[in-house]
Amino acid sequence: MAIQRSRKLRLHIFGSKVHKWLAVFVGVQALLWMATGTIMSYLKLEHVRSEHVISREPAPLSSEAVLPAWASDASDLVSATTKMVNGRPVMELRSSDGSTSLHDPSTGRVLSPLSRATAEAIALDAWSGPKTTIEAATPVAKPVGTEFNGPFPAWQVQFGDPDATRLYIDASNGAVLAARSDTWRFFDFIWGLHIMDWNERHRINSWWLLLFGIGGTIIAVSGFVLLANRFPKLRRPRAKRT
């Protein structure tokens, strides 16, 4: 006589099967997350980018390079570029130490560091969202929390939009360096929790992350072992006695 299972028992069995099979599919991806995260935490970005064997130092300009008379005496230049800044053509000179400066193409007059008005004009030109105003423009000479680490000097231009968007502009060459907002700050906080770098928010090689990655991988693997033991074993039919 077949035993009638109660509704509660049937739900328990059904839920156990669903949980078991979901654990297989979700567990595989969780194992990949843990294992790959551990490997990435172990590898050094310098080696990943081949920075330990490849030099990316720019070559200095040749003495035969065609330059304006006012710039021909500079011996440490690596590039001379003509570009538009705030609606006017300017020449950007970049030195071997990475520093840049803007000049009037005709006279060579130095135009950098840029003024507050120029920085605000560049920011407004870069803005493509709904119409807004500029709340403040502040010179920046040192890192601003985790949202901006240079180069310096720079301008921080803050818009009056609901997200409090902040634009960082290089005071030496007028380049838009970074755009930050309250949404970015929230994401940055979540990212810091994710990579377990609560201060700098960019280190993925911390020992904390590596240890927790190894621990998570062990938990996932041991979970698969326990899960395998819960699967019903196939029984071979017994041979009939003659």
GROMACS .gro file of N, CA, C and O in nm, residues 60-61 71-77:
model
   36
   60PRO      N    1   6.217   6.213  -2.751
   60PRO     CA    2   6.225   6.360  -2.766
   60PRO      C    3   6.218   6.400  -2.912
   60PRO      O    4   6.255   6.323  -3.002
   61LEU      N    5   6.170   6.520  -2.936
   61LEU     CA    6   6.162   6.570  -3.073
   61LEU      C    7   6.301   6.588  -3.132
   61LEU      O    8   6.395   6.630  -3.064
   71ALA      N    9   5.978   7.839  -3.016
   71ALA     CA   10   5.987   7.710  -2.948
   71ALA      C   11   6.108   7.628  -2.990
   71ALA      O   12   6.132   7.520  -2.936
   72SER      N   13   6.184   7.676  -3.083
   72SER     CA   14   6.295   7.598  -3.137
   72SER      C   15   6.411   7.582  -3.040
   72SER      O   16   6.495   7.495  -3.058
   73ASP      N   17   6.417   7.664  -2.936
   73ASP     CA   18   6.529   7.656  -2.842
   73ASP      C   19   6.506   7.551  -2.733
   73ASP      O   20   6.599   7.516  -2.661
   74ALA      N   21   6.384   7.504  -2.719
   74ALA     CA   22   6.355   7.404  -2.615
   74ALA      C   23   6.417   7.270  -2.652
   74ALA      O   24   6.399   7.222  -2.764
   75SER      N   25   6.492   7.212  -2.559
   75SER     CA   26   6.565   7.089  -2.588
   75SER      C   27   6.499   6.964  -2.531
   75SER      O   28   6.542   6.853  -2.563
   76ASP      N   29   6.397   6.980  -2.445
   76ASP     CA   30   6.336   6.863  -2.380
   76ASP      C   31   6.194   6.837  -2.427
   76ASP      O   32   6.118   6.770  -2.359
   77LEU      N   33   6.158   6.888  -2.543
   77LEU     CA   34   6.022   6.868  -2.593
   77LEU      C   35   6.005   6.728  -2.651
   77LEU      O   36   6.095   6.674  -2.715
   0.00000   0.00000   0.00000
